[in-house]
Structure formats: structure tokens, C-alpha cells
Amino acid sequence: MKTKNFIYSSEMKKSNKKQHLLYALILIFLAVFSSCKFENSENEFSRQKLLFNDHWQFQLAENDPVSKEGINESHWKHVQLPHDWSIEGEISEDNPSGHFGGYYPGGVGWYKKSFEYDPSWKNKLVSITFDGVYKDSDVWINDHYLGKRPNGYVSFSYDLSPYLKEGTNTIRVKADNSKQPNARWYTGSGIYRNVWLQIKDKLSVTEWGTYITSENVSTERADINFQSSILNAYPENKSVTISLEIFDAKNQLVSAKSIDKTLSSNDTITIQEKLKVEKPELWSPEHPVLYTAVHRIHENGKVLDEYKTTFGIRSIRFEVETGFWLNDKNIKIKGVNNHQDGGAVGAAVPDDVLRRRMQILKDMGCNAIRTAHNPFSPEFYQMCDEMGFMVMDEVFDEWIASWPWENYQNQGKVPYGYHLEFEKWANRDLTDVILRDRNHPSVIMWSVGNEIPDQCYAEGPERLKPLLELVHTLDDTRPVTAGCCFMHLANDTGFSELLDVAGYNGGGGSVFYEKDKAIYPNRKFIATEIPHSFQTRGVYKTQTDMRSPEQGIAVPNLTKKEVFPEFSEFYSSSYDNSSVRISARDSWRRTDSLPYVAGEFRWTGFDYLGEAIKGWPSRFYNFGIIDLCGFPKDTYYFYKSQWTDEPMVHILPHWTWPGKEGKTIPVWTYSNADEVELFLNGKSLGAKSNKGKMNLSWDVPYTPGEIKAVARTDGKIIKEQIYKTAKKPSKIQVITDKKEVDANGVSCVHLEVNILDEDGNFVPYADNLISFTVDGPAKNLGLENGDPLDLTSNKSNQRKAFNGKCLMILQTTKEAGDIKVTVSSSGLESEEISITSSQSE
């Protein structure tokens, strides 16, 4: 893999002063020239990208839309995209998705949309882009078959131009998610991401047709490499001028260039140019500054096409001894794995829901996300660029093989998984993901597989090699990895040695870092998936539950007998004593202390639907450090104590345990202060040094009242936390993340519901049934409480609180007006919330 590192010396600065002055004059000239010559070009420019999500119709049916046999036209119902029909269905033990898919339904769904032809489209290229359809999609326009795309996670487009007609045109889409299980987690079903209609000139930049990289990067300057693919679909040759401009975050022109080209008829060319940016602002998680590249194609003074690409200027590299470097600064990757579902909304995740989830991670100190185990929506990468997350962009969860203990055959991980499509579609899918995502500065690595069984066999390296070659051909600026869970087998076959950076899932099946470092001294290490720790929000168990505990780092029982026997076996302890091989604390201690390990991606950031490994009646398992609602669990605060400098202290467990008076309860704190002192009802239980510690612990006989943690640094109090023993539930508290929203049909409001006692204290065991009444221009998009055993429909207007909390997500309509939400429960004081929905100017 080609690396692009650069040191810009002071001698070079001096020698280039005259060149810089000349460059500045040229830049000013180009800016003036561009604004004068093409000042009216915006009105002439023809490229449009139109959101195509409204006015779709949907029905579940097993039929052919061309012959229409079996279709009942009266069964069509209006839906707004993105749409996930599985989250709307009944959770049932009989659904063939089984524990993999959280027992949600699949099936075959049909979508159709009619739209009117616009005369301005004549002699233009009109295409439709689907950002994601799960799965096995077929698409027709005016009963003309456009094509099939099996992969449910990859964006794809079709050219509509030859088949459009004046008047009404109709798109039909089939999404077949009937063969189950086809993944190891909840996937959702249908057109669950955005759809776009794109109109552009016949001479224009192709889709995903730009490739922008930075080299020789420093705070003094950077060289920006442009590669652009340009199509001339006209029947005659065209002579054009192509201008390239770079604008900074303040929309100031910082670099420009113009070239003349002649394009042959019905041909595509690739141009490569280099521009310089002086004193660039470098992209990083702490400073996610973005630039915009603008390609314009002019013919005789008229702008035929304008294509904008957002990018960032930054340098990355992985070193054998020191791990990861960003902009010549050695940093640790503090990452999480996430699946793409959004809890209550399933796989059709609105931007507001996604942004809230990512902000929760950001507040924890997370700086990286692994897209487990498939590419995410385009909006996700845009948000990562803007918010400052680094991304391991992962493409496949399986190739062909199954695990050795499953009698090696080409049968993959699940009966109807991607292994059935790999040989035919892998190169196409991988290519499209790389082309779509390679301009995002947030993407720092490509992953071509997760726990691929092929790694265990001689065929594995031979299947890996062409994938590596393809990625390096399309993008030579980022390394390629794969998450290996049986590293000893991947080492034996040579699979791991082919990777640019070796990815260790679960420490490689065990925590093999030191052992492998001794055997493979030139290897680059990244912990792709560790730790696998479990916790249920508000649940505590003092007896340790660890699968395959790593020798020497297993977590001992916290007490001789279980203090909290009342909790279900389906629930996991929040003490960080429930995990696979290694706890969250020990995993991060190792990652942080080994300089050659670039960082870790823990499993997972959020709870996710499916992979309910304990079986019915659970619809998911508790891997996340944040629950399905977006409510942090206790381990969230462990990471915050390690990953942020914001003064903090957190106590666990809560302090409402009726019937446990006199029983000794382990009380832990997480903090980034020098020391923490614990108080019970005003009496000190002792101060403990926190330096070099992952947590502090006191054994405290339970006495109702007030428990308080005081965190100090340099002898000064930096943070306190108090829990008070709660009385019985008395009233409802509703906290909203917005009081004003846009009446655009997509904006969302999150309503966090807490059960309080008469004194306003949170009641951590409350399970009251909560009812929601919505009046005004909004709809209930989903209710959730984070309980894996609650099988209530997310579309219901009632939900029990789980350990004192639940969540409603509202979505606006396109009508302005006042929204009133009444939240009530029998025997509790209700709460009414008002929200204003307004039309944007």
C-alpha cells in the first residue's frame, strides 16, 4: 500500500516564497475570472438531486408486478420513505428470522410511486438512486425491468432516461426478505434508506465520480489531488473548460485551476489534477473542519454541470511500534461497534435520531465507529465528517465458507446469507462502497470482512488477495483490515499476514497481542471487536458471569452470595462483571498500555435488535453500553472517565433497595479525578486514590437515605454525584430534546420519560404502564423502554417503564401547528408537553 507522509522543512518554505506569491496572484485572478464570466451560470446549470421519499404506496404480497397476478389494488397503503415494514410487524417466536432477527417478521414487499414527467428533463440524464433496500431488490420503470441488487446495504442507481414518457411514469420496487435467517442480527425490510431522483446534463461528472486525496500535509500547506470521471453522452465530440475550485469552511475560495478538454462522443474520461492549499485547517475528531471542492464544466460560457464534493485535509498512518497517527500526532482509537438499527424506529433511521445517538457517543469521548458489519447510510458518513468520528468502513460479514465445526461447506454463517451472492456480487458491491465513501475524511480504514470463516482454510488467503488488490486500486490512501476471531487459525493459513493492519476480534479468540507481537514483530495491530461485555440498564448482579474468562484477568465474584437474586437470567449485570473473556476495564487497560495496539472498537456502543443469544422471549441481547432508547448504562461512564477530560464522577448502583436493609452492597465509582470520597447519610466512608485506577469500590451495608460521591483533583472538588432513596412512584417527568421543530415531515423530537416519587427523586425500579396521547401535526414514530423481554409493538401508544424510564420518538408532518403530548399513567400525576412545529423560511 502506498503511503503519503510528508515533512515540510523551513528551507523549503524559504525557497517557495516567490512561488507562493505568484500562486496567490493566480488564485485571485481565477476567482475574479470565474465570478465575472459565469455570474449567471447558476440559473443555467442543470444538475438537480431531488429527495424522492414522498407519495409511495406499499403492500406485502407474493406476486409479479408486471403481470399483477394476485395484487389487490385496494391493499396499497401510503408510506413515506425511509420505510421498514419489519418494525411494524408482530414479534413472534414463529417468525423464521428467529433469534438472529429478534423474531421480527420478513416477507416480500412491493412499493410503487407515480410521478409526472417534467419537460425540462428532455435531453437530460435522469437517474434514480436507492441508498439501501433490504433485500434482493428488483426495480421497474413503466413496466421496464431495470435490474436486481441482492445486497441490502449497498447504494445503487438506474438510468431512467430511455424509458421515461410524457405524462405519468410509475416506479415499482420489489424487496424480498422472505428467506430467513439471512443475517445474524435485525436487518429491517424494505426501502429503509433515502431515494433520490437525479437530473443532469449529458456531459457531466459521473456518479461518485470524484476522488480527492491529500498528500504532503502540514499546517503550512497541503497538496490536493483531484481525480474526476466525466461522461459525454452526446452523439458528438465536445470541447469544454473544466474548472476546479476549493472553498474552506467559511466558503472562501482558497485554490482554483482551469483546464480545457475535448471529449469524444459517448465516452468517459478521467482527469487528474493537483491544487495546493496554503495553511490548511486539518480535519480531526477535535477539529472536524471540512472543505468543498467544486467541479464545473463549461461550454461556450454556459455551465453544463456543477458537482460538489465535501472533503477534509488530514494525514493518517499506522506504525508497527506506535499504532495510529493522525496529522503526525500519535493517538488511541477510542471506538465502538454499531449495527445500523435505531431501536424504536428499526432500520429506517431519521437523521435526527441518528444525530442524537452519535452525539451521545461523542459526549462519552468516543472518537471512532466501526460499521458492523456492513456499510451504513450516506448520512452517517456525512455526520461523522461533521462531528469528528473516525470510521472503520466494513463491507462484508461473510464470504463463502462456514465454520470448521459445521462440516466445511460453502454455506456461510446463516442459511440465506451473503455467501449465496459473494462470488457473483462481491467485487461490484465492494467497488460501489469504496467509490461512494472514499472522499470522507472520517473513513480511516476499510474492512473487507468480519469473523470470516474463510480465514481458517487454505482458500481464505486466495479469496482475500483479489479483494485487497481491488481496494488498493480504488483507494491507496487507507489500510485494509478484517476482524479475525480465531487469529491462531488466520495466522496458520497466512490470512492475517496479508492484511495491512491485523484486526483482532475478542483479542483474536483470546487476548493474543503480546504473543503475536513476539512472533510477528512487523505486524500492525487494531482491536476490531473487544470487549464483549453485557449489561442491562438498572440491573446489578454480584456473582460474575464470564464466558471463557482469560487467565489472570477474570473478574472475581463481588460477594460470596448473590445480593440481587430478583433479576431475570435474561438480564446482565452492570457491574462490568458480565462479559466474554475480558471486562471492559481490563480490555481498555491493555489497549491503552500497549503502544503498538492502535486502539479498540468495543462491542457495542448501542444495544441493537436481534442476535438474541439467550433465545425467546428476548428480542435482543444486552451488548451495548447505551440502551435501545439512547439511555446510557453504567459502563458508559467508565468510558467517559477514561476517554474524556471533562470532570465527572459516577456512582453505581442506585440507592433504592427496599428489603435489603443491612445487606452489604458493593458501591463503585468511575471518575477522572485524582481521588473520590464516598458519603452515606453525611458520614464519610473514606477517600480513595483514583490515580491509575479503572474504578473504585466500597462495601456498604445498605441503609436508606443519601449516598454521595465527591471527586477531587489537586485537593479541589471537581464533581459530585448524589443518589437518594426513592419512595413509591408518584408522578411523570418528560424531558424533550426540542421545543421547536420544522414542519417538514422528517424532523423528530425525543421525549424521555422518567418516573419520580413525590419529592422528585427518580424511582429506579418503576414499571408503570405509560400512555401517550398526541394531538397536532405529528405522529408517534416509536416507543421503546430498553427491556429485551418487552414484546410490545414499537408503534403502540402504550409502553411500560423499564427500570423507571421509557422513550417516545415523535415525527412532524408537513403541516405547521402546535403539538401537544399528554403522558399519563394510572395513579401517577400526568405531564403535558407542548411543541411548536413551524414551516421553515
CSV table of C-alpha atoms in Angstrom, one decimal, residues 193 336 338-340 349 351 354-355 358 361 368-372 374-387 389-394 436-437 440 442-443:
chain,number,residue,atom,x,y,z
A,193,ARG,CA,-33.0,4.5,3.3
A,336,VAL,CA,-17.4,1.3,19.3
A,338,ASN,CA,-22.6,-0.3,16.0
A,339,HIS,CA,-25.2,-2.0,14.0
A,340,GLN,CA,-27.4,0.3,11.9
A,349,VAL,CA,-33.5,5.8,11.0
A,351,ASP,CA,-31.4,12.0,10.6
A,354,LEU,CA,-29.1,9.2,14.1
A,355,ARG,CA,-27.5,12.5,15.1
A,358,MET,CA,-24.0,9.9,17.7
A,361,LEU,CA,-21.3,8.7,21.8
A,368,ALA,CA,-14.3,6.2,16.2
A,369,ILE,CA,-17.1,3.8,14.9
A,370,ARG,CA,-16.8,0.5,13.1
A,371,THR,CA,-19.8,-0.1,10.8
A,372,ALA,CA,-20.6,-3.6,12.0
A,374,ASN,CA,-21.9,-3.6,6.6
A,375,PRO,CA,-21.8,-0.2,5.0
A,376,PHE,CA,-24.1,2.4,6.6
A,377,SER,CA,-26.2,5.2,5.0
A,378,PRO,CA,-24.6,8.2,3.3
A,379,GLU,CA,-25.9,10.4,6.0
A,380,PHE,CA,-24.0,8.5,8.6
A,381,TYR,CA,-20.6,9.3,7.0
A,382,GLN,CA,-21.6,12.9,6.5
A,383,MET,CA,-22.3,13.2,10.2
A,384,CYS,CA,-19.1,11.5,11.1
A,385,ASP,CA,-17.2,14.1,8.9
A,386,GLU,CA,-19.1,16.9,10.6
A,387,MET,CA,-19.0,15.7,14.2
A,389,PHE,CA,-15.7,10.4,14.2
A,390,MET,CA,-13.2,8.2,12.6
A,391,VAL,CA,-14.7,5.2,10.7
A,392,MET,CA,-13.7,1.7,10.0
A,393,ASP,CA,-15.9,1.2,7.0
A,394,GLU,CA,-16.8,-2.5,6.9
A,436,ARG,CA,-19.2,6.2,-2.6
A,437,ASP,CA,-17.3,6.6,0.7
A,440,HIS,CA,-15.0,11.1,3.5
A,442,SER,CA,-13.8,10.3,8.6
A,443,VAL,CA,-13.1,7.0,6.9
